[in-house]
mmCIF file of C-alpha atoms and ligand atoms in Angstrom:
data_model
loop_
_atom_site.group_PDB
_atom_site.id
_atom_site.type_symbol
_atom_site.label_atom_id
_atom_site.label_comp_id
_atom_site.label_asym_id
_atom_site.label_seq_id
_atom_site.Cartn_x
_atom_site.Cartn_y
_atom_site.Cartn_z
ATOM 1 C CA MET U 26 -0.005 0.032 0.027
ATOM 2 C CA LYS U 27 2.792 2.358 0.972
ATOM 3 C CA LEU U 28 4.678 1.469 -2.182
ATOM 4 C CA LEU U 29 1.520 1.970 -4.238
ATOM 5 C CA LYS U 30 1.030 5.407 -2.644
ATOM 6 C CA SER U 31 4.559 6.537 -3.374
ATOM 7 C CA VAL U 32 4.308 5.264 -6.978
ATOM 8 C CA ALA U 33 1.085 7.248 -7.318
ATOM 9 C CA ALA U 34 2.815 10.274 -5.871
ATOM 10 C CA ALA U 35 5.746 9.926 -8.209
ATOM 11 C CA VAL U 36 3.445 9.652 -11.205
ATOM 12 C CA ALA U 37 1.548 12.681 -10.168
ATOM 13 C CA LEU U 38 4.760 14.645 -9.638
ATOM 14 C CA CYS U 39 5.980 13.627 -13.117
ATOM 15 C CA ALA U 40 2.728 14.742 -14.674
ATOM 16 C CA ALA U 41 2.962 18.040 -12.792
ATOM 17 C CA VAL U 42 6.576 18.594 -13.942
ATOM 18 C CA THR U 43 6.123 17.717 -17.575
ATOM 19 C CA VAL U 44 2.657 19.008 -18.333
ATOM 20 C CA HIS U 45 2.398 22.689 -17.778
ATOM 21 C CA ALA U 46 2.338 25.753 -19.979
ATOM 22 C CA ARG U 47 5.746 26.919 -20.616
ATOM 23 C CA PRO U 48 6.223 30.598 -19.771
ATOM 24 C CA LEU U 49 8.393 32.784 -22.066
ATOM 25 C CA ALA U 50 11.624 32.226 -20.077
ATOM 26 C CA GLU U 51 11.337 28.482 -20.458
ATOM 27 C CA VAL U 52 10.655 28.677 -24.173
ATOM 28 C CA GLN U 53 13.594 31.096 -24.566
ATOM 29 C CA LYS U 54 15.896 28.756 -22.742
ATOM 30 C CA ASP U 55 14.917 25.970 -25.094
ATOM 31 C CA GLY U 56 15.235 28.208 -28.130
ATOM 32 C CA LYS U 57 12.321 26.362 -29.760
ATOM 33 C CA ILE U 58 8.631 27.123 -29.664
ATOM 34 C CA LEU U 59 6.240 24.276 -30.316
ATOM 35 C CA ILE U 60 3.402 25.570 -32.577
ATOM 36 C CA ALA U 61 0.409 23.616 -33.706
ATOM 37 C CA THR U 62 -1.722 24.225 -36.734
ATOM 38 C CA GLU U 63 -3.979 22.283 -39.098
ATOM 39 C CA GLY U 64 -2.404 22.388 -42.559
ATOM 40 C CA GLN U 65 -5.695 22.074 -44.479
ATOM 41 C CA PHE U 66 -6.777 25.641 -44.711
ATOM 42 C CA ALA U 67 -5.201 27.285 -47.768
ATOM 43 C CA PRO U 68 -3.999 29.961 -48.192
ATOM 44 C CA PHE U 69 -3.526 30.319 -44.421
ATOM 45 C CA ASN U 70 -2.039 27.036 -43.354
ATOM 46 C CA PHE U 71 -1.570 24.187 -45.860
ATOM 47 C CA PHE U 72 0.855 21.679 -47.342
ATOM 48 C CA ASN U 73 2.650 22.367 -50.530
ATOM 49 C CA GLY U 74 3.675 18.795 -51.207
ATOM 50 C CA THR U 75 5.242 17.864 -47.882
ATOM 51 C CA THR U 76 6.054 21.458 -46.855
ATOM 52 C CA LEU U 77 3.844 23.260 -44.424
ATOM 53 C CA THR U 78 3.290 26.819 -45.560
ATOM 54 C CA GLY U 79 0.675 29.559 -45.933
ATOM 55 C CA PHE U 80 0.126 33.175 -44.880
ATOM 56 C CA GLU U 81 -0.064 32.528 -41.145
ATOM 57 C CA VAL U 82 2.614 29.889 -41.136
ATOM 58 C CA GLU U 83 4.926 32.483 -42.716
ATOM 59 C CA VAL U 84 3.714 35.173 -40.317
ATOM 60 C CA ALA U 85 4.524 32.853 -37.442
ATOM 61 C CA GLU U 86 8.038 32.253 -38.916
ATOM 62 C CA LEU U 87 8.608 36.066 -38.982
ATOM 63 C CA VAL U 88 7.287 36.539 -35.493
ATOM 64 C CA ALA U 89 9.291 33.621 -34.009
ATOM 65 C CA LYS U 90 12.435 34.938 -35.675
ATOM 66 C CA LYS U 91 11.965 38.337 -33.978
ATOM 67 C CA MET U 92 11.531 36.468 -30.703
ATOM 68 C CA GLY U 93 14.797 34.747 -31.327
ATOM 69 C CA LEU U 94 13.144 31.323 -31.538
ATOM 70 C CA THR U 95 12.885 28.504 -34.075
ATOM 71 C CA ILE U 96 9.587 26.816 -34.610
ATOM 72 C CA GLN U 97 8.869 23.161 -34.217
ATOM 73 C CA TRP U 98 5.544 22.646 -36.102
ATOM 74 C CA LYS U 99 2.893 20.117 -35.313
ATOM 75 C CA THR U 100 -0.074 19.549 -37.531
ATOM 76 C CA LEU U 101 -3.397 18.090 -36.275
ATOM 77 C CA GLY U 102 -7.063 18.074 -36.974
ATOM 78 C CA PHE U 103 -8.623 21.465 -36.320
ATOM 79 C CA ASP U 104 -10.711 20.102 -33.498
ATOM 80 C CA ALA U 105 -7.660 18.893 -31.537
ATOM 81 C CA LEU U 106 -5.758 22.205 -31.584
ATOM 82 C CA LEU U 107 -7.271 24.178 -28.703
ATOM 83 C CA THR U 108 -7.911 21.042 -26.707
ATOM 84 C CA GLY U 109 -4.256 20.141 -26.902
ATOM 85 C CA LEU U 110 -3.313 23.616 -26.015
ATOM 86 C CA ARG U 111 -5.384 23.329 -22.799
ATOM 87 C CA GLN U 112 -3.438 20.177 -21.989
ATOM 88 C CA ASP U 113 -0.241 22.063 -22.647
ATOM 89 C CA ARG U 114 0.855 19.785 -25.405
ATOM 90 C CA TRP U 115 2.181 22.718 -27.407
ATOM 91 C CA ASP U 116 3.058 26.345 -26.681
ATOM 92 C CA LEU U 117 0.863 28.096 -29.247
ATOM 93 C CA VAL U 118 -1.843 27.462 -31.848
ATOM 94 C CA ILE U 119 -2.162 29.404 -35.066
ATOM 95 C CA ALA U 120 -4.949 28.101 -37.317
ATOM 96 C CA SER U 121 -7.149 31.024 -38.237
ATOM 97 C CA HIS U 122 -9.133 30.931 -35.003
ATOM 98 C CA GLY U 123 -11.561 33.821 -34.704
ATOM 99 C CA ILE U 124 -11.566 35.449 -31.258
ATOM 100 C CA THR U 125 -14.784 34.383 -29.661
ATOM 101 C CA GLU U 126 -16.093 34.833 -26.102
ATOM 102 C CA GLU U 127 -16.484 31.085 -25.712
ATOM 103 C CA ARG U 128 -12.892 30.249 -26.848
ATOM 104 C CA ALA U 129 -11.471 33.171 -24.805
ATOM 105 C CA LYS U 130 -12.826 31.409 -21.662
ATOM 106 C CA ALA U 131 -10.560 28.435 -22.365
ATOM 107 C CA VAL U 132 -7.416 30.002 -23.904
ATOM 108 C CA THR U 133 -5.564 33.334 -24.081
ATOM 109 C CA PHE U 134 -5.623 34.963 -27.503
ATOM 110 C CA THR U 135 -2.777 37.090 -28.796
ATOM 111 C CA GLU U 136 -3.356 40.252 -30.862
ATOM 112 C CA PRO U 137 -5.007 39.423 -34.216
ATOM 113 C CA HIS U 138 -2.809 38.681 -37.241
ATOM 114 C CA TYR U 139 -5.618 39.340 -39.726
ATOM 115 C CA CYS U 140 -9.226 40.316 -39.946
ATOM 116 C CA SER U 141 -11.755 38.425 -42.052
ATOM 117 C CA GLY U 142 -15.194 36.859 -41.873
ATOM 118 C CA GLY U 143 -17.407 34.015 -42.964
ATOM 119 C CA MET U 144 -18.541 34.179 -46.559
ATOM 120 C CA ILE U 145 -21.332 32.385 -48.396
ATOM 121 C CA ILE U 146 -20.171 30.496 -51.520
ATOM 122 C CA ALA U 147 -22.536 28.585 -53.774
ATOM 123 C CA MET U 148 -22.907 27.282 -57.276
ATOM 124 C CA ASP U 149 -26.385 28.779 -57.685
ATOM 125 C CA PRO U 150 -26.050 32.543 -58.286
ATOM 126 C CA ALA U 151 -29.346 33.008 -56.493
ATOM 127 C CA ILE U 152 -27.802 32.069 -53.130
ATOM 128 C CA LYS U 153 -26.047 35.276 -52.057
ATOM 129 C CA ASN U 154 -27.110 36.337 -48.563
ATOM 130 C CA ALA U 155 -28.441 34.999 -45.294
ATOM 131 C CA LYS U 156 -32.069 35.296 -46.502
ATOM 132 C CA ASP U 157 -31.193 33.108 -49.552
ATOM 133 C CA LEU U 158 -30.107 30.322 -47.205
ATOM 134 C CA SER U 159 -33.673 29.808 -46.178
ATOM 135 C CA GLY U 160 -34.633 26.161 -46.729
ATOM 136 C CA LYS U 161 -31.073 25.309 -47.841
ATOM 137 C CA VAL U 162 -28.437 22.784 -46.758
ATOM 138 C CA VAL U 163 -25.183 24.436 -45.797
ATOM 139 C CA ALA U 164 -21.715 22.899 -45.322
ATOM 140 C CA VAL U 165 -19.182 24.101 -42.764
ATOM 141 C CA GLN U 166 -16.142 22.685 -41.035
ATOM 142 C CA THR U 167 -16.785 21.217 -37.576
ATOM 143 C CA GLY U 168 -15.761 23.337 -34.604
ATOM 144 C CA THR U 169 -15.522 26.549 -36.551
ATOM 145 C CA SER U 170 -17.112 29.982 -36.051
ATOM 146 C CA TYR U 171 -18.921 29.373 -39.390
ATOM 147 C CA LEU U 172 -20.903 26.590 -37.718
ATOM 148 C CA GLU U 173 -21.924 28.900 -34.877
ATOM 149 C CA ASN U 174 -22.967 31.695 -37.195
ATOM 150 C CA VAL U 175 -24.750 29.583 -39.786
ATOM 151 C CA LYS U 176 -26.811 28.044 -36.982
ATOM 152 C CA LYS U 177 -28.066 31.495 -36.096
ATOM 153 C CA VAL U 178 -29.580 31.932 -39.592
ATOM 154 C CA SER U 179 -33.209 31.141 -39.064
ATOM 155 C CA SER U 180 -35.040 28.991 -41.446
ATOM 156 C CA ILE U 181 -32.015 27.177 -42.673
ATOM 157 C CA LYS U 182 -32.859 23.612 -43.535
ATOM 158 C CA GLU U 183 -29.712 21.877 -42.321
ATOM 159 C CA VAL U 184 -26.152 22.571 -41.379
ATOM 160 C CA LYS U 185 -23.772 19.730 -42.408
ATOM 161 C CA ASN U 186 -20.510 19.379 -40.551
ATOM 162 C CA PHE U 187 -17.250 18.208 -42.140
ATOM 163 C CA PRO U 188 -13.924 17.386 -40.441
ATOM 164 C CA THR U 189 -11.985 19.725 -42.767
ATOM 165 C CA ASP U 190 -12.907 22.787 -44.777
ATOM 166 C CA VAL U 191 -11.714 20.909 -47.859
ATOM 167 C CA ASP U 192 -14.417 18.301 -47.263
ATOM 168 C CA ALA U 193 -17.021 20.996 -46.859
ATOM 169 C CA ARG U 194 -15.970 22.477 -50.140
ATOM 170 C CA SER U 195 -16.197 19.046 -51.866
ATOM 171 C CA ALA U 196 -19.735 18.701 -50.626
ATOM 172 C CA LEU U 197 -20.572 21.858 -52.473
ATOM 173 C CA THR U 198 -18.785 20.957 -55.714
ATOM 174 C CA SER U 199 -20.525 17.534 -55.686
ATOM 175 C CA ARG U 200 -23.843 19.342 -55.034
ATOM 176 C CA ARG U 201 -24.507 17.454 -51.838
ATOM 177 C CA VAL U 202 -25.155 20.851 -50.254
ATOM 178 C CA ASP U 203 -26.561 24.134 -51.535
ATOM 179 C CA ALA U 204 -23.876 26.426 -49.995
ATOM 180 C CA TRP U 205 -20.590 26.424 -48.146
ATOM 181 C CA VAL U 206 -19.565 29.010 -45.570
ATOM 182 C CA THR U 207 -15.831 29.595 -45.105
ATOM 183 C CA ASP U 208 -13.354 32.346 -44.689
ATOM 184 C CA ARG U 209 -13.712 35.104 -47.267
ATOM 185 C CA PHE U 210 -10.061 34.776 -48.352
ATOM 186 C CA VAL U 211 -10.333 31.018 -48.643
ATOM 187 C CA ALA U 212 -13.494 31.448 -50.793
ATOM 188 C CA LYS U 213 -11.743 34.109 -53.006
ATOM 189 C CA ALA U 214 -8.748 31.871 -53.484
ATOM 190 C CA VAL U 215 -10.880 28.858 -54.472
ATOM 191 C CA ALA U 216 -12.916 30.941 -56.944
ATOM 192 C CA ASP U 217 -9.813 32.549 -58.453
ATOM 193 C CA LYS U 218 -7.971 29.240 -58.815
ATOM 194 C CA ASN U 219 -10.922 27.492 -60.417
ATOM 195 C CA PRO U 220 -12.401 30.145 -62.775
ATOM 196 C CA GLY U 221 -14.407 27.584 -64.753
ATOM 197 C CA ALA U 222 -15.842 25.708 -61.790
ATOM 198 C CA GLY U 223 -18.849 28.056 -61.287
ATOM 199 C CA PHE U 224 -18.214 29.153 -57.721
ATOM 200 C CA LYS U 225 -20.374 32.161 -56.841
ATOM 201 C CA LEU U 226 -19.173 34.350 -53.969
ATOM 202 C CA GLY U 227 -21.972 35.718 -51.830
ATOM 203 C CA ASP U 228 -22.071 38.086 -48.851
ATOM 204 C CA MET U 229 -20.159 37.941 -45.673
ATOM 205 C CA LEU U 230 -22.289 36.507 -42.863
ATOM 206 C CA PHE U 231 -20.190 37.955 -40.017
ATOM 207 C CA ILE U 232 -16.723 39.432 -39.448
ATOM 208 C CA GLU U 233 -14.076 38.212 -37.084
ATOM 209 C CA ARG U 234 -10.600 38.998 -35.777
ATOM 210 C CA ILE U 235 -8.151 36.040 -36.286
ATOM 211 C CA ALA U 236 -5.485 35.437 -33.668
ATOM 212 C CA ALA U 237 -3.082 32.864 -32.342
ATOM 213 C CA ALA U 238 -3.682 31.391 -28.867
ATOM 214 C CA VAL U 239 -1.583 30.337 -25.933
ATOM 215 C CA SER U 240 -2.519 28.458 -22.825
ATOM 216 C CA LYS U 241 -4.978 30.373 -20.606
ATOM 217 C CA GLY U 242 -3.022 32.909 -18.541
ATOM 218 C CA ASN U 243 0.353 32.393 -20.330
ATOM 219 C CA THR U 244 0.702 36.143 -20.504
ATOM 220 C CA SER U 245 4.515 36.224 -20.771
ATOM 221 C CA LEU U 246 4.486 34.237 -23.959
ATOM 222 C CA ALA U 247 1.501 36.113 -25.416
ATOM 223 C CA GLY U 248 3.159 39.442 -24.567
ATOM 224 C CA ALA U 249 6.399 38.543 -26.372
ATOM 225 C CA TRP U 250 4.390 37.268 -29.384
ATOM 226 C CA ASN U 251 2.437 40.534 -29.469
ATOM 227 C CA LYS U 252 5.556 42.651 -29.288
ATOM 228 C CA ALA U 253 7.207 40.679 -32.111
ATOM 229 C CA LEU U 254 3.959 40.716 -34.183
ATOM 230 C CA ALA U 255 3.809 44.568 -33.829
ATOM 231 C CA GLU U 256 7.364 44.727 -35.044
ATOM 232 C CA VAL U 257 6.846 42.672 -38.214
ATOM 233 C CA MET U 258 3.694 44.749 -38.838
ATOM 234 C CA ALA U 259 5.791 47.897 -38.504
ATOM 235 C CA ASP U 260 8.849 46.858 -40.482
ATOM 236 C CA GLY U 261 7.149 46.054 -43.790
ATOM 237 C CA SER U 262 7.663 42.271 -43.634
ATOM 238 C CA TYR U 263 4.060 41.498 -42.723
ATOM 239 C CA ALA U 264 2.837 43.852 -45.512
ATOM 240 C CA GLN U 265 5.070 42.054 -48.019
ATOM 241 C CA LEU U 266 3.715 38.693 -47.064
ATOM 242 C CA SER U 267 0.127 39.949 -47.147
ATOM 243 C CA LYS U 268 0.703 41.348 -50.584
ATOM 244 C CA LYS U 269 2.202 38.062 -51.805
ATOM 245 C CA TYR U 270 -0.814 36.019 -50.668
ATOM 246 C CA PHE U 271 -3.750 38.406 -51.079
ATOM 247 C CA ASN U 272 -2.546 41.400 -53.029
ATOM 248 C CA GLU U 273 -3.866 43.533 -50.197
ATOM 249 C CA ASP U 274 -3.049 44.137 -46.504
ATOM 250 C CA VAL U 275 -5.272 41.911 -44.407
ATOM 251 C CA ARG U 276 -4.314 43.292 -40.958
ATOM 252 C CA CYS U 277 -7.154 44.517 -38.778
ATOM 253 C CA SER U 278 -7.651 48.223 -39.194
ATOM 254 C CA ASN U 279 -8.533 48.802 -35.552
HETATM 255 N N1 LIG A 24 -12.134 31.327 -38.762
HETATM 256 C C1 LIG A 24 -12.849 30.136 -38.460
HETATM 257 C C2 LIG A 24 -12.951 29.920 -36.976
HETATM 258 O O1 LIG A 24 -12.529 30.752 -36.228
HETATM 259 C C3 LIG A 24 -12.328 28.909 -39.105
HETATM 260 C C4 LIG A 24 -10.931 28.510 -38.779
HETATM 261 C C5 LIG A 24 -10.584 27.253 -39.573
HETATM 262 N N2 LIG A 24 -9.249 27.008 -39.446
HETATM 263 C C6 LIG A 24 -8.663 25.895 -40.009
HETATM 264 N N3 LIG A 24 -7.364 25.703 -39.823
HETATM 265 N N4 LIG A 24 -9.383 25.023 -40.552
HETATM 266 O O2 LIG A 24 -13.396 28.937 -36.544
#
């Protein structure tokens, strides 16, 4: 019994030592920051062959460099990202999360790295705004702010959830749904890249500020990230990246 108790105590101690949010000083000592993203949300985070890239992946690289850190990337399903952050399995998440009240209860958001919103995209040009969604079936990625906001549209027939945004898009192209709601820049990129596919961009349903997140209360890490982000936003390097991906500056204007 005594032995069992001390084994249990040792296990608990180990868990307490290894599983905790790493404050800035600890990350700096290591020289590496562990960042999780999804890798299925072009042009923000995606794989080009086997290389993880995208606007926010490159923004993170710029920010980390200013912080004097190298990034160790981890890619996981969107749904697992904030959950793993709460378990302190990585230091930071950057995966186009909109700052919502609900999420802010569970994690600490940094300053936003871009502003955007959920846009309606359909094949039928008659489906343009929230009213047009009446009686329609709409595809969204599970766990996203699109899901929350589409649910609020009254008289919608059904919201279909998909594990990735790419799956939600496929549901639209194969006409299993009437519309797809995704990020406006994702929608634009898809329409631009497939000019003959018949995608029709509709209105924005809502707007949101997109930010990275750290473990709840890890203010030293969030503070250093924010300072470095402000620097890349001031020195022209953010602007250059934004131009490369979007041909416009996507930072929040306030
Ligand atoms: N902006 C949306 C949200 O806050 C969607 C994010 C989706 N991100 C992704 N990596 N699939 O929920």
